[in-house]
Amino acid sequence: MSQKILIVEDELTLQETLEYNLKLQDYQIDVAGDGMTALQLARDTQPDLILLDIMLPELDGFEVCRILRKEMNVPILMLTARDNEIDRVVGLEMGADDYLAKPFSMRELLARVKALLRRVRLDKEDARATGESGVSSDVLTFDNLLIDLTRREVRKDGELLFLKPKEYDLLVYLARHRRQVLSRDILLQRVWDWSYRIGSRTVDVHIHWLREKIEADPANPTRIVTVRGVGYRFEG
Ligand code: CA
């Protein structure tokens, strides 16, 4: 079955260009021209990926992203028109998985779309393989921390945590390689896409966010420990 992409863009020409090119790649496409419609469509159609413009009528892309983040784990690729938007997209609370600054080439967009969707697919296969092999179940449990791989949910003391997709991916990767020292390079390569060439600072920032959520005392972490000069180790 082809993967579903929701395009949220109010500029008609760009909307049509995106739709046309993505359909050529055999993706199933839904289109929204404003933020409210985007929310509704995302809830109704449960897309595999959302392309989200920022300046939108009704509700802007930042708000849409913020709301959807709490409801689903769908990857979100933000389309930004201004430099000062980029700061907010990659900034702390947004939770977008990637962004493209306008104007962008269709080739670049398709490459990003493909990379994001591939990661989702690998994730699902990974979860299934782990379940079948019997090495571990679909649920990884570490004391009061529970990672449900099938539902992509994390609970601490039974309470659902809201993790951004990358935080979740990072946590699962760490958990699957418990007690191994993992360098920032390895984490960048496995959890992010190597081709993105984003700095190792990205890893540190995500580790910081994860600690805030899963550690009893984030200032003195015992679950994700720092291995000086190398990277991190998950203790469980
Ligand atoms: Ca716009």
PDB file of C-alpha atoms and ligand atoms in Angstrom:
ATOM      1  CA  MET A   1       0.000   0.000   0.000  1.00  0.00           C
ATOM      2  CA  SER A   2       1.343   3.386  -0.874  1.00  0.00           C
ATOM      3  CA  GLN A   3       2.224   5.785   1.906  1.00  0.00           C
ATOM      4  CA  LYS A   4      -0.015   8.709   2.748  1.00  0.00           C
ATOM      5  CA  ILE A   5       1.204  12.276   2.789  1.00  0.00           C
ATOM      6  CA  LEU A   6      -0.755  15.287   3.958  1.00  0.00           C
ATOM      7  CA  ILE A   7       0.252  18.538   2.263  1.00  0.00           C
ATOM      8  CA  VAL A   8      -0.560  21.670   4.241  1.00  0.00           C
ATOM      9  CA  GLU A   9       0.107  24.719   2.084  1.00  0.00           C
ATOM     10  CA  ASP A  10      -1.984  27.750   1.261  1.00  0.00           C
ATOM     11  CA  GLU A  11      -0.088  28.933  -1.809  1.00  0.00           C
ATOM     12  CA  LEU A  12      -2.037  27.286  -4.571  1.00  0.00           C
ATOM     13  CA  THR A  13       0.811  27.002  -7.059  1.00  0.00           C
ATOM     14  CA  LEU A  14       3.139  25.347  -4.582  1.00  0.00           C
ATOM     15  CA  GLN A  15       0.331  23.161  -3.278  1.00  0.00           C
ATOM     16  CA  GLU A  16      -0.374  21.871  -6.772  1.00  0.00           C
ATOM     17  CA  THR A  17       3.288  21.416  -7.622  1.00  0.00           C
ATOM     18  CA  LEU A  18       3.839  19.392  -4.465  1.00  0.00           C
ATOM     19  CA  GLU A  19       0.751  17.297  -5.047  1.00  0.00           C
ATOM     20  CA  TYR A  20       1.678  16.630  -8.651  1.00  0.00           C
ATOM     21  CA  ASN A  21       5.261  15.611  -7.930  1.00  0.00           C
ATOM     22  CA  LEU A  22       4.441  13.449  -4.933  1.00  0.00           C
ATOM     23  CA  LYS A  23       1.684  11.660  -6.804  1.00  0.00           C
ATOM     24  CA  LEU A  24       4.214  10.861  -9.519  1.00  0.00           C
ATOM     25  CA  GLN A  25       6.138   9.008  -6.797  1.00  0.00           C
ATOM     26  CA  ASP A  26       3.025   6.971  -6.027  1.00  0.00           C
ATOM     27  CA  TYR A  27       2.260   8.579  -2.728  1.00  0.00           C
ATOM     28  CA  GLN A  28      -1.349   8.956  -1.651  1.00  0.00           C
ATOM     29  CA  ILE A  29      -2.006  12.666  -1.187  1.00  0.00           C
ATOM     30  CA  ASP A  30      -4.398  14.762   0.865  1.00  0.00           C
ATOM     31  CA  VAL A  31      -4.266  18.533   0.758  1.00  0.00           C
ATOM     32  CA  ALA A  32      -5.191  21.225   3.276  1.00  0.00           C
ATOM     33  CA  GLY A  33      -5.003  24.963   2.640  1.00  0.00           C
ATOM     34  CA  ASP A  34      -5.372  26.125   6.238  1.00  0.00           C
ATOM     35  CA  GLY A  35      -4.470  25.030   9.743  1.00  0.00           C
ATOM     36  CA  MET A  36      -7.912  23.912  10.920  1.00  0.00           C
ATOM     37  CA  THR A  37      -8.465  21.721   7.890  1.00  0.00           C
ATOM     38  CA  ALA A  38      -4.976  20.324   8.375  1.00  0.00           C
ATOM     39  CA  LEU A  39      -5.779  19.214  11.940  1.00  0.00           C
ATOM     40  CA  GLN A  40      -9.028  17.629  10.852  1.00  0.00           C
ATOM     41  CA  LEU A  41      -7.481  15.789   7.917  1.00  0.00           C
ATOM     42  CA  ALA A  42      -4.535  14.576   9.965  1.00  0.00           C
ATOM     43  CA  ARG A  43      -6.906  13.102  12.543  1.00  0.00           C
ATOM     44  CA  ASP A  44      -9.168  11.550   9.915  1.00  0.00           C
ATOM     45  CA  THR A  45      -6.602  10.127   7.525  1.00  0.00           C
ATOM     46  CA  GLN A  46      -3.672   9.347   9.890  1.00  0.00           C
ATOM     47  CA  PRO A  47      -0.997  10.209   7.308  1.00  0.00           C
ATOM     48  CA  ASP A  48       2.507   8.698   7.272  1.00  0.00           C
ATOM     49  CA  LEU A  49       4.040  12.146   6.818  1.00  0.00           C
ATOM     50  CA  ILE A  50       2.931  15.781   6.943  1.00  0.00           C
ATOM     51  CA  LEU A  51       4.409  18.620   4.900  1.00  0.00           C
ATOM     52  CA  LEU A  52       3.554  21.681   6.908  1.00  0.00           C
ATOM     53  CA  ASP A  53       3.804  25.271   5.759  1.00  0.00           C
ATOM     54  CA  ILE A  54       4.173  27.809   8.567  1.00  0.00           C
ATOM     55  CA  MET A  55       2.282  30.906   7.444  1.00  0.00           C
ATOM     56  CA  LEU A  56      -1.259  29.602   7.121  1.00  0.00           C
ATOM     57  CA  PRO A  57      -4.739  31.043   7.522  1.00  0.00           C
ATOM     58  CA  GLU A  58      -6.825  30.123  10.605  1.00  0.00           C
ATOM     59  CA  LEU A  59      -4.062  28.422  12.564  1.00  0.00           C
ATOM     60  CA  ASP A  60      -0.369  28.708  11.701  1.00  0.00           C
ATOM     61  CA  GLY A  61       2.000  25.806  11.149  1.00  0.00           C
ATOM     62  CA  PHE A  62       3.615  26.195  14.566  1.00  0.00           C
ATOM     63  CA  GLU A  63       0.268  25.720  16.307  1.00  0.00           C
ATOM     64  CA  VAL A  64      -0.694  22.815  14.055  1.00  0.00           C
ATOM     65  CA  CYS A  65       2.636  21.139  14.787  1.00  0.00           C
ATOM     66  CA  ARG A  66       2.303  21.704  18.512  1.00  0.00           C
ATOM     67  CA  ILE A  67      -1.197  20.251  18.653  1.00  0.00           C
ATOM     68  CA  LEU A  68      -0.466  17.235  16.444  1.00  0.00           C
ATOM     69  CA  ARG A  69       2.656  16.391  18.426  1.00  0.00           C
ATOM     70  CA  LYS A  70       0.484  15.652  21.420  1.00  0.00           C
ATOM     71  CA  GLU A  71      -1.845  13.442  19.455  1.00  0.00           C
ATOM     72  CA  MET A  72       0.288  11.408  17.084  1.00  0.00           C
ATOM     73  CA  ASN A  73       3.823  10.427  16.199  1.00  0.00           C
ATOM     74  CA  VAL A  74       3.607  11.334  12.520  1.00  0.00           C
ATOM     75  CA  PRO A  75       6.815  12.826  11.088  1.00  0.00           C
ATOM     76  CA  ILE A  76       6.438  16.504  10.229  1.00  0.00           C
ATOM     77  CA  LEU A  77       8.491  18.300   7.614  1.00  0.00           C
ATOM     78  CA  MET A  78       8.105  22.060   8.013  1.00  0.00           C
ATOM     79  CA  LEU A  79       8.238  24.384   5.029  1.00  0.00           C
ATOM     80  CA  THR A  80       9.551  27.771   6.051  1.00  0.00           C
ATOM     81  CA  ALA A  81       9.685  31.018   4.131  1.00  0.00           C
ATOM     82  CA  ARG A  82      11.740  33.156   6.482  1.00  0.00           C
ATOM     83  CA  ASP A  83      15.041  32.754   8.272  1.00  0.00           C
ATOM     84  CA  ASN A  84      13.584  33.739  11.621  1.00  0.00           C
ATOM     85  CA  GLU A  85      11.113  30.885  11.324  1.00  0.00           C
ATOM     86  CA  ILE A  86      13.926  28.369  11.006  1.00  0.00           C
ATOM     87  CA  ASP A  87      15.138  29.284  14.483  1.00  0.00           C
ATOM     88  CA  ARG A  88      11.784  28.400  15.916  1.00  0.00           C
ATOM     89  CA  VAL A  89      11.428  25.222  13.887  1.00  0.00           C
ATOM     90  CA  VAL A  90      14.707  23.790  15.094  1.00  0.00           C
ATOM     91  CA  GLY A  91      14.108  25.410  18.437  1.00  0.00           C
ATOM     92  CA  LEU A  92      13.164  23.685  21.605  1.00  0.00           C
ATOM     93  CA  GLU A  93       9.484  23.051  21.747  1.00  0.00           C
ATOM     94  CA  MET A  94       8.467  22.640  18.137  1.00  0.00           C
ATOM     95  CA  GLY A  95       9.067  18.956  17.556  1.00  0.00           C
ATOM     96  CA  ALA A  96       9.272  19.082  13.777  1.00  0.00           C
ATOM     97  CA  ASP A  97      11.402  16.303  12.342  1.00  0.00           C
ATOM     98  CA  ASP A  98      12.935  18.321   9.593  1.00  0.00           C
ATOM     99  CA  TYR A  99      12.488  21.555   7.697  1.00  0.00           C
ATOM    100  CA  LEU A 100      13.045  22.969   4.255  1.00  0.00           C
ATOM    101  CA  ALA A 101      13.518  26.665   3.566  1.00  0.00           C
ATOM    102  CA  LYS A 102      11.637  28.104   0.615  1.00  0.00           C
ATOM    103  CA  PRO A 103      12.431  28.187  -2.198  1.00  0.00           C
ATOM    104  CA  PHE A 104      13.519  24.554  -2.362  1.00  0.00           C
ATOM    105  CA  SER A 105      14.021  22.223  -5.270  1.00  0.00           C
ATOM    106  CA  MET A 106      11.586  19.397  -5.841  1.00  0.00           C
ATOM    107  CA  ARG A 107      14.513  17.002  -5.875  1.00  0.00           C
ATOM    108  CA  GLU A 108      15.545  18.128  -2.398  1.00  0.00           C
ATOM    109  CA  LEU A 109      12.001  17.830  -1.119  1.00  0.00           C
ATOM    110  CA  LEU A 110      11.564  14.324  -2.498  1.00  0.00           C
ATOM    111  CA  ALA A 111      14.859  13.247  -0.944  1.00  0.00           C
ATOM    112  CA  ARG A 112      13.775  14.495   2.486  1.00  0.00           C
ATOM    113  CA  VAL A 113      10.341  12.913   2.157  1.00  0.00           C
ATOM    114  CA  LYS A 114      11.878   9.610   1.208  1.00  0.00           C
ATOM    115  CA  ALA A 115      14.359   9.701   4.079  1.00  0.00           C
ATOM    116  CA  LEU A 116      11.669  10.464   6.655  1.00  0.00           C
ATOM    117  CA  LEU A 117       9.329   7.775   5.368  1.00  0.00           C
ATOM    118  CA  ARG A 118      12.099   5.210   5.192  1.00  0.00           C
ATOM    119  CA  ARG A 119      12.885   5.831   8.812  1.00  0.00           C
ATOM    120  CA  VAL A 120       9.271   5.284   9.812  1.00  0.00           C
ATOM    121  CA  ARG A 121       9.201   2.038   7.859  1.00  0.00           C
ATOM    122  CA  LEU A 122      12.475   0.792   9.355  1.00  0.00           C
ATOM    123  CA  ASP A 123      11.121   1.622  12.779  1.00  0.00           C
ATOM    124  CA  LYS A 124       8.041  -0.463  12.245  1.00  0.00           C
ATOM    125  CA  GLU A 125      10.016  -3.375  10.786  1.00  0.00           C
ATOM    126  CA  ASP A 126      12.441  -3.114  13.639  1.00  0.00           C
ATOM    127  CA  ALA A 127       9.645  -3.287  16.172  1.00  0.00           C
ATOM    128  CA  ARG A 128       8.142  -6.289  14.424  1.00  0.00           C
ATOM    129  CA  ALA A 129      11.464  -8.128  14.097  1.00  0.00           C
ATOM    130  CA  THR A 130      12.265  -7.587  17.739  1.00  0.00           C
ATOM    131  CA  GLY A 131       8.875  -8.979  18.658  1.00  0.00           C
ATOM    132  CA  GLU A 132       9.222 -12.059  16.467  1.00  0.00           C
ATOM    133  CA  SER A 133      12.773 -12.955  17.391  1.00  0.00           C
ATOM    134  CA  GLY A 134      11.765 -13.348  21.020  1.00  0.00           C
ATOM    135  CA  VAL A 135      14.887 -11.472  22.055  1.00  0.00           C
ATOM    136  CA  SER A 136      12.596  -8.998  23.651  1.00  0.00           C
ATOM    137  CA  SER A 137       8.882  -8.409  23.540  1.00  0.00           C
ATOM    138  CA  ASP A 138       7.090  -5.462  21.994  1.00  0.00           C
ATOM    139  CA  VAL A 139       7.471  -3.776  25.313  1.00  0.00           C
ATOM    140  CA  LEU A 140      10.805  -2.847  26.830  1.00  0.00           C
ATOM    141  CA  THR A 141      10.661  -2.377  30.575  1.00  0.00           C
ATOM    142  CA  PHE A 142      13.261  -0.714  32.737  1.00  0.00           C
ATOM    143  CA  ASP A 143      12.058  -0.425  36.289  1.00  0.00           C
ATOM    144  CA  ASN A 144       9.323   2.229  36.191  1.00  0.00           C
ATOM    145  CA  LEU A 145       9.990   3.039  32.541  1.00  0.00           C
ATOM    146  CA  LEU A 146       8.039   1.216  29.875  1.00  0.00           C
ATOM    147  CA  ILE A 147       8.548   1.514  26.104  1.00  0.00           C
ATOM    148  CA  ASP A 148       5.753   0.073  23.979  1.00  0.00           C
ATOM    149  CA  LEU A 149       7.300  -0.485  20.553  1.00  0.00           C
ATOM    150  CA  THR A 150       4.072  -1.375  18.811  1.00  0.00           C
ATOM    151  CA  ARG A 151       2.237   1.716  19.939  1.00  0.00           C
ATOM    152  CA  ARG A 152       5.315   3.940  20.038  1.00  0.00           C
ATOM    153  CA  GLU A 153       4.417   4.918  23.568  1.00  0.00           C
ATOM    154  CA  VAL A 154       6.574   5.563  26.586  1.00  0.00           C
ATOM    155  CA  ARG A 155       5.288   5.481  30.137  1.00  0.00           C
ATOM    156  CA  LYS A 156       6.936   6.432  33.391  1.00  0.00           C
ATOM    157  CA  ASP A 157       5.192   5.272  36.538  1.00  0.00           C
ATOM    158  CA  GLY A 158       2.303   4.316  34.295  1.00  0.00           C
ATOM    159  CA  GLU A 159       1.930   7.832  32.976  1.00  0.00           C
ATOM    160  CA  LEU A 160       2.162   8.484  29.255  1.00  0.00           C
ATOM    161  CA  LEU A 161       5.118  10.701  28.278  1.00  0.00           C
ATOM    162  CA  PHE A 162       4.926  12.950  25.256  1.00  0.00           C
ATOM    163  CA  LEU A 163       8.131  12.363  23.335  1.00  0.00           C
ATOM    164  CA  LYS A 164       9.000  14.011  20.069  1.00  0.00           C
ATOM    165  CA  PRO A 165       9.609  11.444  17.319  1.00  0.00           C
ATOM    166  CA  LYS A 166      13.355  11.882  17.497  1.00  0.00           C
ATOM    167  CA  GLU A 167      13.375  11.625  21.270  1.00  0.00           C
ATOM    168  CA  TYR A 168      11.458   8.392  20.966  1.00  0.00           C
ATOM    169  CA  ASP A 169      13.770   7.015  18.270  1.00  0.00           C
ATOM    170  CA  LEU A 170      16.795   7.933  20.345  1.00  0.00           C
ATOM    171  CA  LEU A 171      15.393   6.347  23.486  1.00  0.00           C
ATOM    172  CA  VAL A 172      14.534   3.114  21.660  1.00  0.00           C
ATOM    173  CA  TYR A 173      17.979   2.946  20.113  1.00  0.00           C
ATOM    174  CA  LEU A 174      19.632   3.516  23.491  1.00  0.00           C
ATOM    175  CA  ALA A 175      17.375   0.965  25.151  1.00  0.00           C
ATOM    176  CA  ARG A 176      18.121  -1.670  22.542  1.00  0.00           C
ATOM    177  CA  HIS A 177      21.829  -1.155  23.104  1.00  0.00           C
ATOM    178  CA  ARG A 178      21.709  -1.087  26.860  1.00  0.00           C
ATOM    179  CA  ARG A 179      25.053  -0.731  28.634  1.00  0.00           C
ATOM    180  CA  GLN A 180      26.902  -0.102  25.357  1.00  0.00           C
ATOM    181  CA  VAL A 181      28.858   3.092  24.963  1.00  0.00           C
ATOM    182  CA  LEU A 182      27.400   4.905  21.979  1.00  0.00           C
ATOM    183  CA  SER A 183      29.271   7.742  20.349  1.00  0.00           C
ATOM    184  CA  ARG A 184      27.498  10.839  19.089  1.00  0.00           C
ATOM    185  CA  ASP A 185      28.509   9.856  15.569  1.00  0.00           C
ATOM    186  CA  ILE A 186      26.873   6.463  15.876  1.00  0.00           C
ATOM    187  CA  LEU A 187      23.739   8.011  17.311  1.00  0.00           C
ATOM    188  CA  LEU A 188      23.623  10.605  14.539  1.00  0.00           C
ATOM    189  CA  GLN A 189      24.045   7.884  11.977  1.00  0.00           C
ATOM    190  CA  ARG A 190      21.486   5.474  13.387  1.00  0.00           C
ATOM    191  CA  VAL A 191      18.846   7.717  14.851  1.00  0.00           C
ATOM    192  CA  TRP A 192      19.104  10.664  12.498  1.00  0.00           C
ATOM    193  CA  ASP A 193      19.923  10.279   8.880  1.00  0.00           C
ATOM    194  CA  TRP A 194      23.671  10.459   8.308  1.00  0.00           C
ATOM    195  CA  SER A 195      23.128  12.426   5.134  1.00  0.00           C
ATOM    196  CA  TYR A 196      21.692  15.320   7.128  1.00  0.00           C
ATOM    197  CA  ARG A 197      25.069  16.365   8.469  1.00  0.00           C
ATOM    198  CA  ILE A 198      23.591  17.965  11.512  1.00  0.00           C
ATOM    199  CA  GLY A 199      25.968  18.665  14.337  1.00  0.00           C
ATOM    200  CA  SER A 200      26.570  16.483  17.364  1.00  0.00           C
ATOM    201  CA  ARG A 201      24.922  19.261  19.369  1.00  0.00           C
ATOM    202  CA  THR A 202      21.630  17.795  18.134  1.00  0.00           C
ATOM    203  CA  VAL A 203      22.370  14.587  19.992  1.00  0.00           C
ATOM    204  CA  ASP A 204      23.202  16.428  23.202  1.00  0.00           C
ATOM    205  CA  VAL A 205      20.052  18.519  23.034  1.00  0.00           C
ATOM    206  CA  HIS A 206      17.866  15.451  22.567  1.00  0.00           C
ATOM    207  CA  ILE A 207      19.624  13.608  25.385  1.00  0.00           C
ATOM    208  CA  HIS A 208      18.933  16.623  27.559  1.00  0.00           C
ATOM    209  CA  TRP A 209      15.213  16.549  26.681  1.00  0.00           C
ATOM    210  CA  LEU A 210      15.004  12.806  27.276  1.00  0.00           C
ATOM    211  CA  ARG A 211      16.619  13.138  30.667  1.00  0.00           C
ATOM    212  CA  GLU A 212      14.086  15.786  31.636  1.00  0.00           C
ATOM    213  CA  LYS A 213      11.385  13.257  30.925  1.00  0.00           C
ATOM    214  CA  ILE A 214      12.725   9.918  32.103  1.00  0.00           C
ATOM    215  CA  GLU A 215      15.237  10.658  34.844  1.00  0.00           C
ATOM    216  CA  ALA A 216      14.260  10.943  38.489  1.00  0.00           C
ATOM    217  CA  ASP A 217      16.791  13.753  38.817  1.00  0.00           C
ATOM    218  CA  PRO A 218      17.716  15.123  35.369  1.00  0.00           C
ATOM    219  CA  ALA A 219      20.690  17.007  36.831  1.00  0.00           C
ATOM    220  CA  ASN A 220      22.178  13.732  38.070  1.00  0.00           C
ATOM    221  CA  PRO A 221      21.164  11.235  35.430  1.00  0.00           C
ATOM    222  CA  THR A 222      21.393   7.534  36.203  1.00  0.00           C
ATOM    223  CA  ARG A 223      19.544   6.168  33.193  1.00  0.00           C
ATOM    224  CA  ILE A 224      21.384   7.890  30.380  1.00  0.00           C
ATOM    225  CA  VAL A 225      24.918   8.490  31.589  1.00  0.00           C
ATOM    226  CA  THR A 226      27.530  10.597  29.845  1.00  0.00           C
ATOM    227  CA  VAL A 227      30.718   8.849  28.812  1.00  0.00           C
ATOM    228  CA  ARG A 228      33.199  11.687  28.776  1.00  0.00           C
ATOM    229  CA  GLY A 229      34.697  12.486  25.406  1.00  0.00           C
ATOM    230  CA  VAL A 230      32.763   9.704  23.717  1.00  0.00           C
ATOM    231  CA  GLY A 231      29.031   9.805  24.033  1.00  0.00           C
ATOM    232  CA  TYR A 232      26.357   8.106  26.110  1.00  0.00           C
ATOM    233  CA  ARG A 233      25.362   4.846  27.704  1.00  0.00           C
ATOM    234  CA  PHE A 234      21.897   3.674  28.628  1.00  0.00           C
ATOM    235  CA  GLU A 235      21.817   1.941  31.995  1.00  0.00           C
ATOM    236  CA  GLY A 236      18.146   1.083  32.071  1.00  0.00           C
TER     237      GLY A 236
HETATM  238 CA    CA B   1       1.929  30.059   3.448  1.00  0.00          CA
END
